């Protein structure tokens, strides 16, 4: 039986105290059923530690804590004070950046330098929403001289938040920052593959001075704790990031339970389009970064590279060369760009797609195999000779696998670009301003990068068209997900009736 804390020493010799319990009411507690589960180090395929697992009953307990805080103490905290708590939390993330980054590399497998980037961005996100906390206000509306009309942007209530394993600490901040800034309380479930950084951050929540019950963090499985959240009758809103399949389930659960508000950030199959007139060096660099960053485990990954016919051969040759230069290996090695995939299951799913591509007639231009013999490593893989309809060109692979397809002109690029059920992101590489604007207007995607890729900012909204999701996170747009508008009619005269 696991205790509530343990000391972990990371491969880069950082020793820290890792919480293992469920964080409810500002305390770490054991799961009510006494169950635990192991989280795996994807570099070694060995367990790191076991954490306590949340049951349905634990979800009830966390919801009760969040409800009590929402109805009680948290209501009385001024917006400025809420903001200050978020600023303090951001500061603590920065203080403990080396610990948080090492946890991410250990539990998720991402390289330490990228993990540090994630923690920096998570701190930035918390600080950004801390700044918003006392700038949320409604309108006064001049209807007639006898009526004072005004609106209030009120918190929604208890928010259930379900996050994935590809950016554990960053997704934690995207979810908690705007929810707490606007006066909600939260129950967040981390992904079962990567529970450790969320629990460490929970410890910082307490240190930052949040009252008990405002932020509750649980570890657990989707089909148990995740389903309990989406079906719960006393959760007012669910925010989810993950697969489109589970996103549909959550929307159905909301419809069948209490019609809780739902925002979804789902999958993608984003085109990264290179025109004949592009700056080739930069385009190659962005195309490579667009797909292989975070080992291809990005919802917005540029997983379909579309190249205009005049430069197709040149781009394929350059991409092959560039992909083989990406250093694959131990996330704690300073030169590593690509670590292991997060789990055996994800590794198997990706290898199955690679196999399907090979059998379906696509050409493996580079990669296509496991890398090494230990850990869930996959070679950076580039497929050519693909057609739009192929499964590897339609479904999200979520690994270091990209297809390269040829197109003729602007119309052709738009048509192929929009040819999947997804609409999360797109990239365009051209020196022609007209082409850039025309194509970015025509692509059905929530984010378009011109002459870059994967450059997200907490100041700029992010979310999907089509089956890539519902709602927008980040920027001021995220505040809309966590507030509801109340219209007040204050009548000043005598009743005319
Ligand atoms: P998933 O959608 O099953 O997991 C994401 C989160 O949802 C986890 O916290 C999980 O515990 C939870 N979950 C799972 N089933 C649930 C349910 N029935 N009710 C409520 N919550 C539930 O994704 P998984 O299996 O880890 O990855 C599968 C594929 O999903 C990937 O290959 C990728 O294509 C996509 N994905 C997309 C992500 C994104 O950033 N949009 C992140 C992770 C996965
Ligand atoms: Mg893990």
XYZ file of C-alpha atoms and ligand atoms in Angstrom:
542
model
C 0.000 0.000 0.000
C 1.471 3.291 -1.078
C 1.927 6.082 1.453
C 0.957 9.650 0.727
C 4.443 10.932 -0.146
C 7.696 9.455 -1.352
C 11.129 10.771 -2.197
C 12.072 10.508 -5.849
C 15.490 11.101 -7.323
C 15.356 11.905 -11.023
C 18.060 10.804 -13.506
C 19.488 14.350 -13.395
C 19.917 13.984 -9.614
C 17.049 16.115 -8.421
C 15.649 14.807 -5.137
C 12.167 15.937 -4.263
C 9.091 14.912 -2.309
C 6.411 13.480 -4.594
C 2.817 13.506 -3.335
C 0.932 10.300 -4.179
C -2.535 10.893 -2.746
C -5.638 12.531 -4.118
C -5.623 16.273 -3.424
C -9.037 17.110 -1.964
C -9.757 20.080 0.303
C -6.055 21.044 0.279
C -5.023 17.671 1.745
C -3.480 14.597 0.163
C -5.646 11.590 0.971
C -5.833 7.931 0.038
C -8.415 6.717 -2.442
C -11.605 5.477 -0.778
C -11.264 2.001 -2.278
C -7.605 1.734 -1.341
C -6.561 1.208 -4.957
C -3.328 2.456 -6.487
C -1.826 2.278 -9.962
C 1.696 2.532 -11.280
C 2.962 5.195 -13.599
C 5.610 4.072 -16.054
C 8.838 5.722 -17.140
C 8.540 5.441 -20.942
C 12.322 5.619 -21.384
C 12.928 2.433 -19.386
C 9.437 0.855 -19.516
C 9.749 0.416 -15.724
C 7.345 1.710 -13.049
C 8.332 4.944 -11.310
C 5.905 4.801 -8.401
C 2.285 3.948 -7.565
C -0.254 6.714 -6.930
C -3.669 6.551 -5.307
C -6.543 5.971 -7.687
C -9.794 7.916 -7.531
C -13.048 5.960 -7.497
C -16.500 7.345 -8.234
C -16.861 8.008 -4.527
C -13.666 10.081 -4.516
C -15.050 12.135 -7.384
C -18.138 12.746 -5.205
C -15.916 13.807 -2.307
C -13.902 16.181 -4.496
C -17.077 17.640 -6.011
C -18.511 18.174 -2.522
C -15.322 19.993 -1.488
C -15.415 22.133 -4.631
C -19.115 22.889 -4.150
C -18.614 23.900 -0.521
C -15.764 26.247 -1.456
C -17.776 27.702 -4.334
C -20.804 28.422 -2.175
C -18.720 29.542 0.791
C -15.265 30.973 1.302
C -14.286 31.379 -2.340
C -17.278 33.635 -3.067
C -15.993 36.113 -0.497
C -12.502 36.346 -1.947
C -12.179 39.503 -4.039
C -11.167 39.213 -7.691
C -7.896 41.008 -6.940
C -7.056 38.459 -4.243
C -7.879 35.589 -6.604
C -5.517 37.137 -9.099
C -2.770 37.469 -6.513
C -3.049 33.776 -5.660
C -2.555 32.898 -9.307
C 0.445 35.238 -9.514
C 1.910 33.539 -6.453
C 1.287 30.120 -7.980
C 3.084 31.245 -11.165
C 6.013 32.338 -9.037
C 6.134 28.938 -7.312
C 6.112 27.176 -10.687
C 9.142 29.269 -11.641
C 10.852 28.612 -8.313
C 10.414 24.854 -8.803
C 10.955 24.770 -12.558
C 13.813 22.255 -12.323
C 11.715 19.848 -10.263
C 8.580 20.190 -12.392
C 10.553 19.811 -15.633
C 12.382 16.736 -14.351
C 9.045 15.168 -13.346
C 7.690 15.779 -16.858
C 10.755 14.212 -18.498
C 10.606 11.231 -16.165
C 6.874 10.548 -16.404
C 6.119 11.646 -19.971
C 9.491 11.164 -21.715
C 9.790 14.630 -23.252
C 13.257 16.159 -23.393
C 14.263 18.231 -20.400
C 14.695 21.423 -22.416
C 11.172 21.111 -23.827
C 9.809 20.256 -20.384
C 11.351 23.481 -19.087
C 9.643 25.332 -21.915
C 6.327 23.777 -20.841
C 6.799 24.845 -17.210
C 7.754 28.375 -18.266
C 4.628 28.580 -20.411
C 2.486 27.106 -17.637
C 3.746 29.775 -15.225
C 3.127 32.413 -17.900
C -0.409 31.144 -18.402
C -1.217 31.234 -14.677
C 0.190 34.761 -14.406
C -1.719 35.883 -17.505
C -5.029 34.713 -16.029
C -4.060 36.133 -12.642
C -3.967 39.468 -14.445
C -7.457 38.908 -15.847
C -9.058 38.094 -12.476
C -10.032 41.693 -11.624
C -10.824 42.718 -15.194
C -13.942 40.630 -15.715
C -17.016 42.820 -16.044
C -20.334 43.103 -17.778
C -22.174 45.973 -19.456
C -24.713 48.602 -18.500
C -27.415 48.870 -21.133
C -29.549 51.944 -21.724
C -32.987 50.496 -22.495
C -35.253 53.311 -21.291
C -35.202 55.962 -18.539
C -37.117 53.756 -16.126
C -34.895 50.745 -16.279
C -31.371 50.067 -15.208
C -30.111 47.086 -17.166
C -26.759 45.569 -16.471
C -24.994 42.266 -16.989
C -22.745 40.303 -14.677
C -20.229 37.729 -15.877
C -20.588 35.195 -13.104
C -18.585 32.014 -12.543
C -20.265 28.801 -13.714
C -19.590 26.829 -10.535
C -17.803 23.523 -10.089
C -15.679 22.711 -13.143
C -14.563 19.185 -13.970
C -11.395 19.206 -16.028
C -9.958 16.168 -17.763
C -6.481 16.503 -19.228
C -4.224 14.327 -21.394
C -0.635 13.123 -21.023
C 1.101 14.943 -23.886
C 1.551 18.253 -22.036
C 0.642 17.374 -18.447
C 1.699 20.529 -16.614
C 0.871 22.896 -19.452
C -2.677 21.515 -19.790
C -3.023 21.812 -16.017
C -2.340 25.556 -16.296
C -4.589 26.070 -19.344
C -7.457 24.522 -17.421
C -6.939 25.914 -13.934
C -5.817 29.463 -14.826
C -9.001 30.766 -16.484
C -11.359 28.713 -14.259
C -9.966 30.034 -11.008
C -9.431 33.595 -12.286
C -13.154 33.856 -13.006
C -14.176 32.547 -9.569
C -14.983 28.894 -10.267
C -13.786 25.905 -8.282
C -12.136 22.934 -9.911
C -11.799 19.183 -9.877
C -9.040 18.197 -12.297
C -8.240 14.636 -13.324
C -4.775 14.068 -14.743
C -4.109 11.409 -17.361
C -3.325 7.969 -15.954
C -0.037 7.874 -17.902
C 1.304 11.071 -16.281
C -0.107 11.810 -12.822
C 3.037 13.088 -11.099
C 3.431 16.746 -12.100
C -0.250 17.495 -11.421
C 0.168 16.250 -7.841
C 3.356 18.209 -7.316
C 1.572 21.323 -8.593
C -1.266 20.585 -6.147
C 1.232 21.025 -3.331
C 2.049 24.460 -4.765
C -1.666 25.341 -4.852
C -1.768 24.995 -1.093
C 1.444 26.952 -0.668
C 0.064 29.759 -2.857
C -2.729 30.253 -0.309
C -5.824 29.005 -2.126
C -8.592 28.109 0.347
C -9.452 24.401 0.717
C -11.675 22.961 -1.996
C -10.959 25.575 -4.689
C -8.557 23.328 -6.600
C -8.876 19.555 -6.245
C -6.584 17.208 -8.186
C -7.198 13.504 -8.626
C -5.336 10.684 -10.368
C -7.394 8.011 -12.026
C -8.659 6.307 -15.123
C -10.905 7.688 -17.809
C -13.537 5.008 -17.696
C -13.923 5.361 -13.897
C -13.048 8.831 -12.616
C -13.315 10.521 -16.030
C -16.744 9.034 -16.660
C -17.854 9.950 -13.111
C -16.923 13.569 -13.824
C -18.734 13.791 -17.142
C -21.861 12.089 -15.732
C -21.909 14.009 -12.444
C -25.096 15.837 -11.506
C -23.308 18.478 -9.447
C -20.555 19.467 -11.868
C -21.573 22.553 -13.835
C -19.000 22.446 -16.576
C -16.520 20.027 -18.111
C -13.405 21.001 -20.023
C -11.695 18.152 -21.819
C -8.566 17.721 -23.907
C -7.978 14.364 -25.550
C -9.259 12.088 -28.275
C -12.265 12.892 -30.450
C -13.720 9.517 -29.479
C -13.771 10.344 -25.760
C -14.878 13.911 -26.540
C -18.060 12.496 -28.080
C -18.646 10.339 -24.977
C -18.303 13.361 -22.730
C -20.759 15.393 -24.756
C -23.245 12.515 -24.584
C -22.739 12.135 -20.834
C -23.379 15.856 -20.370
C -26.549 15.610 -22.425
C -27.781 12.610 -20.458
C -26.976 14.037 -17.020
C -27.405 17.708 -16.091
C -26.582 19.446 -19.391
C -23.327 20.695 -17.964
C -21.485 23.127 -20.241
C -18.806 21.365 -22.297
C -15.664 22.581 -24.031
C -13.569 20.130 -26.017
C -10.044 20.307 -27.431
C -9.715 17.238 -29.606
C -7.610 15.723 -32.323
C -6.207 17.074 -35.550
C -4.687 16.138 -38.879
C -3.252 19.490 -39.749
C -1.823 20.437 -43.149
C 1.514 22.233 -43.333
C 1.561 23.737 -46.826
C 4.772 24.718 -48.610
C 4.448 26.829 -51.777
C 7.009 27.011 -54.592
C 8.070 30.497 -53.530
C 8.698 29.636 -49.848
C 12.006 30.252 -48.120
C 13.065 26.604 -48.280
C 15.462 26.559 -45.323
C 12.876 28.004 -42.997
C 10.034 25.908 -44.396
C 12.008 22.681 -43.870
C 12.871 23.680 -40.338
C 9.226 24.480 -39.491
C 7.929 21.352 -41.233
C 10.328 19.225 -39.200
C 9.482 21.022 -35.948
C 5.795 20.991 -36.873
C 5.581 17.211 -36.787
C 8.454 15.944 -34.650
C 8.166 18.386 -31.732
C 6.956 16.519 -28.621
C 7.444 13.269 -30.606
C 4.422 14.063 -32.752
C 2.178 13.910 -29.680
C 0.590 17.277 -30.384
C -3.050 17.778 -31.251
C -1.966 20.535 -33.657
C 0.960 18.577 -35.180
C 1.584 19.395 -38.845
C 1.123 15.768 -39.784
C 0.363 16.322 -43.482
C 3.029 18.225 -45.358
C 1.679 19.483 -48.692
C 4.312 20.613 -51.190
C 3.801 22.465 -54.463
C 4.966 20.425 -57.429
C 7.829 22.718 -58.497
C 9.824 22.059 -55.316
C 8.419 18.687 -54.292
C 11.524 16.566 -54.976
C 13.809 19.079 -53.340
C 11.630 19.350 -50.214
C 11.351 15.573 -49.819
C 15.133 15.185 -50.051
C 15.724 17.985 -47.559
C 13.068 16.696 -45.148
C 14.579 13.213 -45.158
C 17.958 14.665 -44.357
C 16.531 16.917 -41.631
C 14.465 14.152 -39.995
C 17.485 11.882 -39.593
C 19.346 14.695 -37.805
C 16.790 14.827 -34.964
C 18.448 13.311 -31.924
C 16.285 10.509 -30.553
C 17.073 9.175 -27.090
C 17.207 9.738 -23.346
C 15.094 12.803 -22.477
C 17.654 13.789 -19.834
C 20.511 13.972 -22.381
C 21.107 17.604 -23.294
C 21.191 16.954 -27.051
C 17.935 14.988 -27.189
C 15.144 16.392 -29.328
C 12.856 13.361 -29.400
C 12.223 11.054 -26.453
C 10.031 7.958 -26.220
C 6.298 7.861 -26.920
C 4.335 7.988 -23.692
C 3.188 4.373 -23.368
C 3.253 0.892 -24.822
C -0.305 1.464 -26.048
C 0.602 4.651 -27.940
C 3.742 2.954 -29.303
C 1.643 0.039 -30.588
C -0.978 2.342 -32.108
C 1.663 4.297 -34.011
C 3.508 1.190 -35.224
C 0.178 -0.139 -36.458
C -0.358 3.024 -38.508
C 3.160 2.732 -39.926
C 2.458 -0.863 -40.866
C -0.833 0.132 -42.450
C 0.910 2.820 -44.491
C 3.543 0.381 -45.725
C 0.959 -2.261 -46.673
C -1.283 0.335 -48.283
C 1.333 1.270 -50.859
C 2.886 4.402 -49.345
C 6.681 4.684 -49.448
C 8.721 5.016 -46.272
C 11.145 7.758 -47.294
C 12.867 7.642 -43.921
C 12.353 5.848 -40.569
C 9.429 3.475 -40.206
C 10.878 1.319 -37.419
C 11.332 1.165 -33.689
C 14.370 3.049 -32.440
C 16.582 0.964 -30.140
C 15.448 -1.972 -28.034
C 14.333 -0.412 -24.744
C 11.774 2.361 -24.239
C 8.905 3.374 -26.500
C 11.109 5.055 -29.105
C 10.074 5.350 -32.747
C 12.233 6.629 -35.605
C 11.153 9.924 -37.144
C 9.147 8.663 -40.106
C 8.321 10.317 -43.432
C 5.855 8.740 -45.870
C 5.692 9.723 -49.539
C 3.506 8.383 -52.391
C 0.372 8.928 -50.338
C -3.140 9.698 -51.520
C -5.647 11.892 -49.704
C -7.950 8.972 -48.859
C -5.323 6.804 -47.175
C -5.913 6.109 -43.504
C -2.469 7.499 -42.617
C -3.565 10.727 -44.303
C -6.975 10.940 -42.609
C -6.566 9.700 -39.038
C -4.577 11.231 -36.229
C -1.460 9.100 -35.653
C -0.132 11.131 -32.717
C 3.450 10.072 -33.229
C 6.594 11.013 -35.173
C 5.005 10.141 -38.503
C 4.309 12.553 -41.355
C 2.980 12.222 -44.877
C 4.192 14.348 -47.791
C 1.797 15.040 -50.633
C 2.142 17.032 -53.862
C -0.250 19.795 -54.951
C -0.599 21.940 -58.094
C -1.899 25.370 -57.148
C -3.655 27.417 -54.466
C -7.068 25.827 -55.093
C -5.591 22.345 -54.929
C -3.777 23.157 -51.667
C -7.002 24.426 -50.076
C -8.943 21.379 -51.234
C -6.415 18.873 -49.886
C -5.854 20.991 -46.781
C -9.559 20.797 -45.901
C -9.963 17.127 -46.799
C -10.196 15.615 -43.292
C -12.848 15.663 -40.565
C -10.504 17.709 -38.385
C -9.893 21.450 -38.336
C -7.463 22.286 -35.581
C -4.491 23.990 -37.228
C -2.615 24.612 -40.460
C 0.681 26.057 -41.670
C 1.404 28.054 -44.819
C 4.881 28.800 -46.149
C 5.085 31.435 -48.876
C 6.600 34.862 -49.519
C 3.454 35.999 -51.325
C 1.162 37.945 -48.988
C -1.875 37.382 -51.200
C -1.349 33.620 -51.200
C -0.867 33.594 -47.432
C -4.069 35.518 -46.738
C -6.181 33.805 -49.368
C -5.211 30.339 -48.171
C -5.428 31.137 -44.458
C -8.949 32.524 -44.988
C -10.014 29.413 -46.888
C -8.624 26.775 -44.525
C -11.145 25.498 -42.014
C -8.858 25.523 -39.002
C -8.823 27.233 -35.617
C -5.178 28.276 -35.905
C -3.152 29.177 -38.992
C 0.598 29.733 -38.827
C 2.178 31.654 -41.675
C 5.903 30.957 -42.102
C 6.096 29.170 -38.754
C 4.465 26.277 -36.904
C 3.478 25.152 -33.379
C 4.035 28.631 -31.935
C 1.364 28.862 -29.250
C 0.910 31.686 -26.776
C -1.332 31.935 -23.735
C -2.392 35.341 -25.075
C -3.805 33.888 -28.300
C -6.934 31.689 -28.530
C -6.594 28.035 -29.462
C -9.246 25.513 -30.468
C -10.805 23.592 -33.269
C -13.119 23.893 -36.250
C -15.100 20.816 -37.310
C -14.434 17.660 -35.278
C -11.406 19.178 -33.562
C -13.478 20.614 -30.776
C -15.894 23.052 -29.243
C -14.855 26.381 -27.716
C -11.544 28.211 -27.452
C -8.902 28.069 -24.769
C -6.304 30.749 -23.987
C -6.445 34.492 -24.469
C -9.471 36.444 -23.355
C -11.621 33.951 -25.287
C -11.140 31.287 -22.597
C -12.875 33.525 -20.068
C -16.129 32.959 -21.955
C -15.906 29.230 -21.184
C -15.829 29.884 -17.468
C -18.386 32.646 -17.032
C -22.092 32.908 -17.640
C -23.930 36.121 -18.243
C -26.675 37.288 -15.947
C -28.916 40.122 -17.152
C -30.403 42.300 -14.406
C -33.443 44.492 -15.079
C -33.799 47.058 -12.308
C -37.143 48.834 -12.724
C -37.286 52.362 -11.286
C -40.901 53.405 -11.899
C -44.376 52.317 -10.829
C -45.954 49.230 -12.312
C -47.844 50.001 -15.536
C -49.947 46.850 -15.033
P -8.053 9.722 -24.227
O -8.953 10.686 -24.879
O -8.570 8.372 -23.886
O -7.455 10.345 -22.864
C -7.441 11.701 -22.518
C -8.034 11.897 -21.129
O -9.387 11.460 -21.141
C -7.353 11.095 -20.025
O -7.319 11.851 -18.842
C -8.271 9.908 -19.853
O -8.207 9.345 -18.566
C -9.619 10.548 -20.082
N -10.677 9.619 -20.489
C -10.567 8.463 -21.183
N -11.766 7.883 -21.339
C -12.667 8.674 -20.731
C -14.085 8.605 -20.547
N -14.817 7.602 -21.024
N -14.700 9.610 -19.880
C -13.987 10.649 -19.399
N -12.656 10.755 -19.535
C -11.987 9.792 -20.191
O -6.794 9.570 -25.138
P -5.664 8.430 -25.150
O -6.256 7.059 -25.178
O -4.688 8.722 -24.104
O -5.032 8.705 -26.573
C -5.704 8.250 -27.740
C -5.597 9.223 -28.851
O -6.230 10.430 -28.474
C -4.189 9.649 -29.214
O -3.581 8.733 -30.065
C -4.473 10.960 -29.879
O -4.876 10.729 -31.203
C -5.621 11.535 -29.095
N -5.178 12.487 -28.064
C -5.308 13.820 -28.324
C -4.837 14.740 -27.424
C -4.944 16.191 -27.677
O -4.079 16.946 -27.234
N -6.009 16.662 -28.321
C -4.182 14.346 -26.177
C -4.158 12.903 -25.969
C -4.643 12.040 -26.904
Mg 4.290 7.833 -17.044
